[in-house]
Every structure is written in structure tokens, then in C-alpha cells.
CSV table of C-alpha atoms in Angstrom, one decimal:
chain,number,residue,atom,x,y,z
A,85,UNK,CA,11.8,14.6,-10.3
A,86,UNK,CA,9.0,14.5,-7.8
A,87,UNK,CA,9.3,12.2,-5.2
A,88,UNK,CA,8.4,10.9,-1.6
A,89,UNK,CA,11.1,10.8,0.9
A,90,UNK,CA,11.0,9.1,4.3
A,91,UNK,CA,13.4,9.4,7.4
A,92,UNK,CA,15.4,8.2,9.1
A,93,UNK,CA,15.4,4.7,6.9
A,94,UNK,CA,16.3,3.1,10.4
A,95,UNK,CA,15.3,3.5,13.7
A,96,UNK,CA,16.5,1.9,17.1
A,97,UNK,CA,14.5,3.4,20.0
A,98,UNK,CA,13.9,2.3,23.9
A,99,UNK,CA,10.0,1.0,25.0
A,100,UNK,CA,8.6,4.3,26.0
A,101,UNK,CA,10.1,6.8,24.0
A,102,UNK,CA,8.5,9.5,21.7
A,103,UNK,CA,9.7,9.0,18.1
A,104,UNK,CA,8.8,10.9,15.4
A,105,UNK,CA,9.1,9.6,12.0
A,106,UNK,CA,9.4,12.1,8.8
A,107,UNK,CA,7.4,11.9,5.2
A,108,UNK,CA,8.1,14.3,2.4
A,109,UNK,CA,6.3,14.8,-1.0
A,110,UNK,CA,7.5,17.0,-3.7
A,111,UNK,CA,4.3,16.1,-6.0
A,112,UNK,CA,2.1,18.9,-4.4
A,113,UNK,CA,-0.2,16.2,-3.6
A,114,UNK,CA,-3.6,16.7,-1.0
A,115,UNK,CA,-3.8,13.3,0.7
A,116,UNK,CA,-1.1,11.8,2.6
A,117,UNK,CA,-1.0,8.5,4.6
A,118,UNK,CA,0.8,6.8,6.5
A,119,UNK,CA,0.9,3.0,6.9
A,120,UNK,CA,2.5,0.1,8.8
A,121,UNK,CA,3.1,-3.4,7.0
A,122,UNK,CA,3.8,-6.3,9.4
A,123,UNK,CA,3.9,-10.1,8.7
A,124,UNK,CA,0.4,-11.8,7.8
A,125,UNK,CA,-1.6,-8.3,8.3
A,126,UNK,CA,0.2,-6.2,4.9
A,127,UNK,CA,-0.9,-2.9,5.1
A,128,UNK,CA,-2.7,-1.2,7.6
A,129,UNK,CA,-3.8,2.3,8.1
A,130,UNK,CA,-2.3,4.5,10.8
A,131,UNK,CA,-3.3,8.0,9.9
A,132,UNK,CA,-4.5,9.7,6.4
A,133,UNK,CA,-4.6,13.7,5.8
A,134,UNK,CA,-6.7,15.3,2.9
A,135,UNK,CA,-4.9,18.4,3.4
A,136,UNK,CA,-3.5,21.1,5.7
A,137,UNK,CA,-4.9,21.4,9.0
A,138,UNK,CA,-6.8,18.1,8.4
A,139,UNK,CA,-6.1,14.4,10.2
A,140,UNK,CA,-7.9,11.9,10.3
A,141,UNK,CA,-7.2,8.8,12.4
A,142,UNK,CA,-7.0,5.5,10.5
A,143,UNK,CA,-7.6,1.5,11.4
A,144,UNK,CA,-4.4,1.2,13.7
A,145,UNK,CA,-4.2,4.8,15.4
A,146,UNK,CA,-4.0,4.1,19.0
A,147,UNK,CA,-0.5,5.3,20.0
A,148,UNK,CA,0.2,7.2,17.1
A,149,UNK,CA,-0.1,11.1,16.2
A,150,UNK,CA,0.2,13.4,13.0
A,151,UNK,CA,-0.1,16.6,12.1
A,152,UNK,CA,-0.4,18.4,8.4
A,153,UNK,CA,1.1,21.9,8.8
A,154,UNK,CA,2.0,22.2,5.4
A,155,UNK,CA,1.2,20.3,2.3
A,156,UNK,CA,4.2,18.3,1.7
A,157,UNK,CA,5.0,16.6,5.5
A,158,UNK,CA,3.2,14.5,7.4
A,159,UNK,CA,5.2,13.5,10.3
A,160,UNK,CA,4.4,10.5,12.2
A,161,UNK,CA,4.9,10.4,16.2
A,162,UNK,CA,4.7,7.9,18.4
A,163,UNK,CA,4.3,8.9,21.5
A,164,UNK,CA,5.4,6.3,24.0
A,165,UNK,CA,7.0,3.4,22.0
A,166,UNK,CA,5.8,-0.1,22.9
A,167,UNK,CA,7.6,-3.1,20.9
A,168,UNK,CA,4.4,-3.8,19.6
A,169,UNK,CA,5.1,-1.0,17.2
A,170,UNK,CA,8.1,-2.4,15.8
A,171,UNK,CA,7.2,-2.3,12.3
A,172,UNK,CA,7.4,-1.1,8.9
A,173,UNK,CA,6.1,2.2,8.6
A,174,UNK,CA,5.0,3.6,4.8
A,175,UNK,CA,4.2,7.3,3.7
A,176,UNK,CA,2.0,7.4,0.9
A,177,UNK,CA,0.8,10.1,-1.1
A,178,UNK,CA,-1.9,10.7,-3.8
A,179,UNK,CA,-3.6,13.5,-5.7
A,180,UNK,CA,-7.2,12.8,-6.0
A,181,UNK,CA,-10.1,10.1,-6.1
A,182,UNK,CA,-8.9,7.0,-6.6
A,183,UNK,CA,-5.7,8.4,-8.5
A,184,UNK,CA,-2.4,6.3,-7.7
A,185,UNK,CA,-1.0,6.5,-4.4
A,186,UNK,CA,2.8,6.6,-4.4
A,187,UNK,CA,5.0,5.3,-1.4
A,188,UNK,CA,8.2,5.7,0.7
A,189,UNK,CA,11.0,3.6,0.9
A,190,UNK,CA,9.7,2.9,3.9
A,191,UNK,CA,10.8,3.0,7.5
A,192,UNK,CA,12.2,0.2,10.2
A,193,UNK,CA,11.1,1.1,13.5
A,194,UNK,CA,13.1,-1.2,16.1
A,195,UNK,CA,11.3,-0.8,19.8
A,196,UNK,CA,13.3,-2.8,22.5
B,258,UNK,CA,-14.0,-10.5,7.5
B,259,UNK,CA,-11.8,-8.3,5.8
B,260,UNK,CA,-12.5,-6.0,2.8
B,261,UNK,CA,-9.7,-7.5,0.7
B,262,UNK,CA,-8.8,-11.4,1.3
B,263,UNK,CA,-5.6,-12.6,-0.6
B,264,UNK,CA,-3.6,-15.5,-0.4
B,265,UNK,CA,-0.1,-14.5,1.3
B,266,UNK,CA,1.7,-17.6,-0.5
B,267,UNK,CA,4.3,-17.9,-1.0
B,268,UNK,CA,3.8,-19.0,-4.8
B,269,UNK,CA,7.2,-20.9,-6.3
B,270,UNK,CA,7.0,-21.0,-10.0
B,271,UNK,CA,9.6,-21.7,-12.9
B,272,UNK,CA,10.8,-19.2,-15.1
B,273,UNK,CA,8.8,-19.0,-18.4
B,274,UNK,CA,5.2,-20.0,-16.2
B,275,UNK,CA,2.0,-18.2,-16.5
B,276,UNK,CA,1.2,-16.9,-12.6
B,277,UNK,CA,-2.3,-16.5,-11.6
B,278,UNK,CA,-2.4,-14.1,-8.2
B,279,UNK,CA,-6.2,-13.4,-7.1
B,280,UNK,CA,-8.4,-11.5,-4.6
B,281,UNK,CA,-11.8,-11.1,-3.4
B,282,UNK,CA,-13.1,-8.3,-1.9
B,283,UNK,CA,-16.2,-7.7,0.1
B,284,UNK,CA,-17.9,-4.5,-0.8
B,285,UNK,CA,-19.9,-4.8,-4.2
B,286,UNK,CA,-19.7,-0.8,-4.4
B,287,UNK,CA,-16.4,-0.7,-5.2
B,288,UNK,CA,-15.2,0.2,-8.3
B,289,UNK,CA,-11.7,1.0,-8.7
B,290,UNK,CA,-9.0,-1.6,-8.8
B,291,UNK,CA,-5.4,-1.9,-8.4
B,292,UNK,CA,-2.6,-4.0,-8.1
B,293,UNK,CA,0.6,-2.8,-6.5
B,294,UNK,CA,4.7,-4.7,-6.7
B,295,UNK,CA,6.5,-4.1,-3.9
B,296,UNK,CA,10.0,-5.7,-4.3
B,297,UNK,CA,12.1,-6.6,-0.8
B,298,UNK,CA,12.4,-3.8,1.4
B,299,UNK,CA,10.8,-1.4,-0.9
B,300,UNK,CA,7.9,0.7,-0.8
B,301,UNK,CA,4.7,-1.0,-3.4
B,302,UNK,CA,4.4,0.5,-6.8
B,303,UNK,CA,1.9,0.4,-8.9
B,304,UNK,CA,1.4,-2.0,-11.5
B,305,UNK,CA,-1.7,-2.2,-12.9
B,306,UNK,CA,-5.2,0.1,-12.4
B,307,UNK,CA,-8.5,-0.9,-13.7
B,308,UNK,CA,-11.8,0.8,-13.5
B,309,UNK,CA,-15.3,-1.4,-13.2
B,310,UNK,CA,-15.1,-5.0,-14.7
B,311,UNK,CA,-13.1,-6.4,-17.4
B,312,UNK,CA,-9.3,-6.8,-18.6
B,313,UNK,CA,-6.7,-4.4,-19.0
B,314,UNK,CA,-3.6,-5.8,-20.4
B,315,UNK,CA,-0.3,-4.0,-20.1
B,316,UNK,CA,3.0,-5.9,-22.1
B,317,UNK,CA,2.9,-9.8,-19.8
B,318,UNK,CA,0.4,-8.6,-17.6
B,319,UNK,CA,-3.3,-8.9,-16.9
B,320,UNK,CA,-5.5,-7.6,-14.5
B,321,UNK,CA,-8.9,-9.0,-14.6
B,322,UNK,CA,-12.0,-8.2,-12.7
B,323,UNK,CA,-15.4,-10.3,-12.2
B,324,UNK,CA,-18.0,-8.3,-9.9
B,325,UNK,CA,-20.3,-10.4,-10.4
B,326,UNK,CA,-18.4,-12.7,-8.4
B,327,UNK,CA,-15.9,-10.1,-6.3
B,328,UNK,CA,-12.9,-11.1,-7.6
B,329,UNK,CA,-10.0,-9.5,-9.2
B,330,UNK,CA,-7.0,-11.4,-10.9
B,331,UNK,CA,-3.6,-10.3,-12.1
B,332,UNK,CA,-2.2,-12.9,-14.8
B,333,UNK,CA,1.7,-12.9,-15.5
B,334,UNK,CA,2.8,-14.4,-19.0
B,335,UNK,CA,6.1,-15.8,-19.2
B,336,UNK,CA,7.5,-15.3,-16.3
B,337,UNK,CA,11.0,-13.8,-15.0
B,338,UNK,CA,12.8,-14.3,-12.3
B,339,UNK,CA,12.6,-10.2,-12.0
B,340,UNK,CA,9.2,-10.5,-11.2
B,341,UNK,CA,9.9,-12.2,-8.1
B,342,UNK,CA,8.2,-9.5,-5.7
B,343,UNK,CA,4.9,-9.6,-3.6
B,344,UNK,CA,2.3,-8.5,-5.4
B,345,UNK,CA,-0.5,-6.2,-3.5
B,346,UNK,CA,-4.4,-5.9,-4.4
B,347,UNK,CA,-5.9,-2.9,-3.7
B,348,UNK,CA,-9.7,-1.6,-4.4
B,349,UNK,CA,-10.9,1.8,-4.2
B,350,UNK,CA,-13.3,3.8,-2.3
B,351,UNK,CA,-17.1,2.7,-2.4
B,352,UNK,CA,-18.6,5.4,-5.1
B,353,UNK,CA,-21.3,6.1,-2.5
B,354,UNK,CA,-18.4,7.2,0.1
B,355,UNK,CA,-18.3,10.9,0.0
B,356,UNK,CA,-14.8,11.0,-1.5
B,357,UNK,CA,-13.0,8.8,0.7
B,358,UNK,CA,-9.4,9.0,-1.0
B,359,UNK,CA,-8.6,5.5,0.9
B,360,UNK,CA,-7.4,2.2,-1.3
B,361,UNK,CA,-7.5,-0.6,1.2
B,362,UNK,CA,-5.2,-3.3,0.2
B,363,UNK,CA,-5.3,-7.2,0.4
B,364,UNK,CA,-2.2,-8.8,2.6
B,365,UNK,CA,-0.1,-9.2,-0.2
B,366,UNK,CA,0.9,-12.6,-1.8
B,367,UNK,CA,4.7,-13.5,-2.0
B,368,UNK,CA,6.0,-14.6,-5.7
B,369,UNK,CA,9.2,-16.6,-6.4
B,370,UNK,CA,9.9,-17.2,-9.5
B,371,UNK,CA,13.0,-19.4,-9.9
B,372,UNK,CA,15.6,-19.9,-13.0
């Protein structure tokens, strides 16, 4: 079965490490996102990518970097970690306009 | 002010209830409607989808959507204790967008339902 996959499930990292954060798709799907989901803000956009080659940054981007050299990964990076970025980080992906977007399990980022 | 408002709850209903979750949203242009379940440290699903005003009923639940008024509903008959989740609004991309892909979602309220 098709399927989104996100790793590592956990992360522990030190304030001002880089931390990259992986998001696979099996559905063949154009648009990927990536989201994080905090206490009283739900989710909010990091980054979305209609395709390979193409990023665009989203409502929360400052600190955070993708790129889309293939269709099925969008890797998340964060370049210098700040505990403000401890979080719950989603991968979404979707086909077309307005078609369903499926998500991750989901990623605990940890930044002490 | 936000595109998507929703109440975060939590809501604490009985087993059996009927659970009204609701949403408004900002942007008249938007036509495409969603609601998403995400259960505890899960990624959200999706529940429900409807297109431009009405009801679109799927087994114990309904999504509903005024535009008139910019405000979308999600009704839950006879409630389980499995439905216990929060439950995510989400509206599409303005038609007059250019193909923005992008579903912004509401906060998310938080259900209990309890035996």
C-alpha cells in the first residue's frame, strides 16, 4: 500500500544544531508540505513543494529549509535549532487541487 | 484574524450525545471544505470533504456548510467513546488563486467523549 513515512519518530537535539528531518511518499503525489502543530496555534505551514525543483516558503519558514530533489522526499532542515522549534512536525502530501492531503505520523522534535 | 477560527475545547460529552463542532472562516471565495480526525499522537485524517454549500452525510456524521454566513459544521450522531479525537477544519484554496494546492486548517477542537 502507498503510504507517507516520517523519520526519525523522535528527536532529541542541542540549541544550535542542524537537524534534518525525513518525509517519504509512495503515492507519486506533486505537492508536499510540511507542517508543525503546537498547543493553541494547530497547524501551521513550514514549507510546501508543488514538485521537483520547486519550494516554496510557507507561514512559519524562518529557520527552516527544504529541498525537492525527487518526487517522493521532502526533507525538512533546521538549520540552527532554537527551543522555540520544539514541536510537532507533519509531512503532508496531496495530488491535486483541493484533492485530500494525507499526513505522517508525525515527528517530536525535542531542542534543549 | 485568522482564516479559520475554531473553538479548541475541550468538548466532554456522554456516550450516545449528538456533538456539534463548528468553524468560521474568513474568505467568502473559498469553496472546498474539509474536516480532518487526528487521534493522540497521530497524524489528521480525513473525515469528511464537501464541495460549495450544503450537507454531506457519511454513516453518524455530518458536515454542513452555510456561506452565506461562513460557517461550516460537522454533526456526530450517537456518539462513541472512539470518536474521542480532535477534530480539524480545513477549507480550500480561494477559486480565484491560481492553483494554490494549500488547505489552511482551523486550531483544532479537542472531543472527549466519555462511557
Amino acid at each position: 500500500d502507498a503510504e507517507i513515512t516520517q523519520s526519525p519518530r523522535h528527536k532529541i537535539t542541542e540549541t544550535g544544531r542542524q537537524v534534518t528531518l525525513a518525509c517519504h511518499q509512495t503515492w507519486n503525489h506533486n505537492n508536499m508540505f510540511w507542517y508543525r502543530q503546537d498547543l493553541g496555534h494547530g497547524l501551521r505551514l513550514i514549507h510546501y513543494s508543488y514538485g521537483v525543483q520547486d519550494t516554496n516558503k510557507g507561514e512559519v519558514s524562518d529557520g527552516y529549509s527544504v529541498s525537492r530533489s525527487n518526487t517522493e522526499d521532502l526533507p525538512l532542515t533546521l538549520e540552527s535549532a532554537a527551543s522555540s522549534q520544539t514541536s510537532v512536525y507533519f509531512c503532508a502530501s496531496s495530488e491535486g487541487l483541493n484533492t485530500e492531503a494525507f499526513f505522517g505520523q508525525g515527528t517530536r522534535l525535542t531542542v534543549v | 484574524q485568522k482564516e479559520v477560527e475554531q473553538d479548541p475545547g475541550p468538548l466532554s460529552v456522554p456516550e450516545g450525545a449528538i456533538v456539534s463542532l463548528n468553524c468560521t472562516y474568513s474568505n467568502s471565495a473559498f469553496q472546498y471544505f474539509m474536516w480532518y480526525r487526528q487521534y493522540s499522537r497521530k497524524g489528521p485524517e480525513l473525515l469528511m470533504y464537501t464541495y460549495s454549500s450544503g450537507n454531506k452525510e457519511d454513516g453518524r456524521f455530518t458536515a454542513q456548510v452555510d456561506k452565506s454566513s461562513k460557517y461550516i459544521s460537522l454533526f456526530i450522531r450517537d456518539s462513541q467513546p472512539s470518536d474521542s479525537a480532535t477534530y480539524l477544519c480545513a477549507v480550500g484554496p480561494p477559486t480565484a488563486s491560481g492553483g494554490s494546492y494549500i488547505p489552511t486548517f482551523g486550531r483544532g477542537t479537542s472531543l472527549i467523549v466519555h462511557p
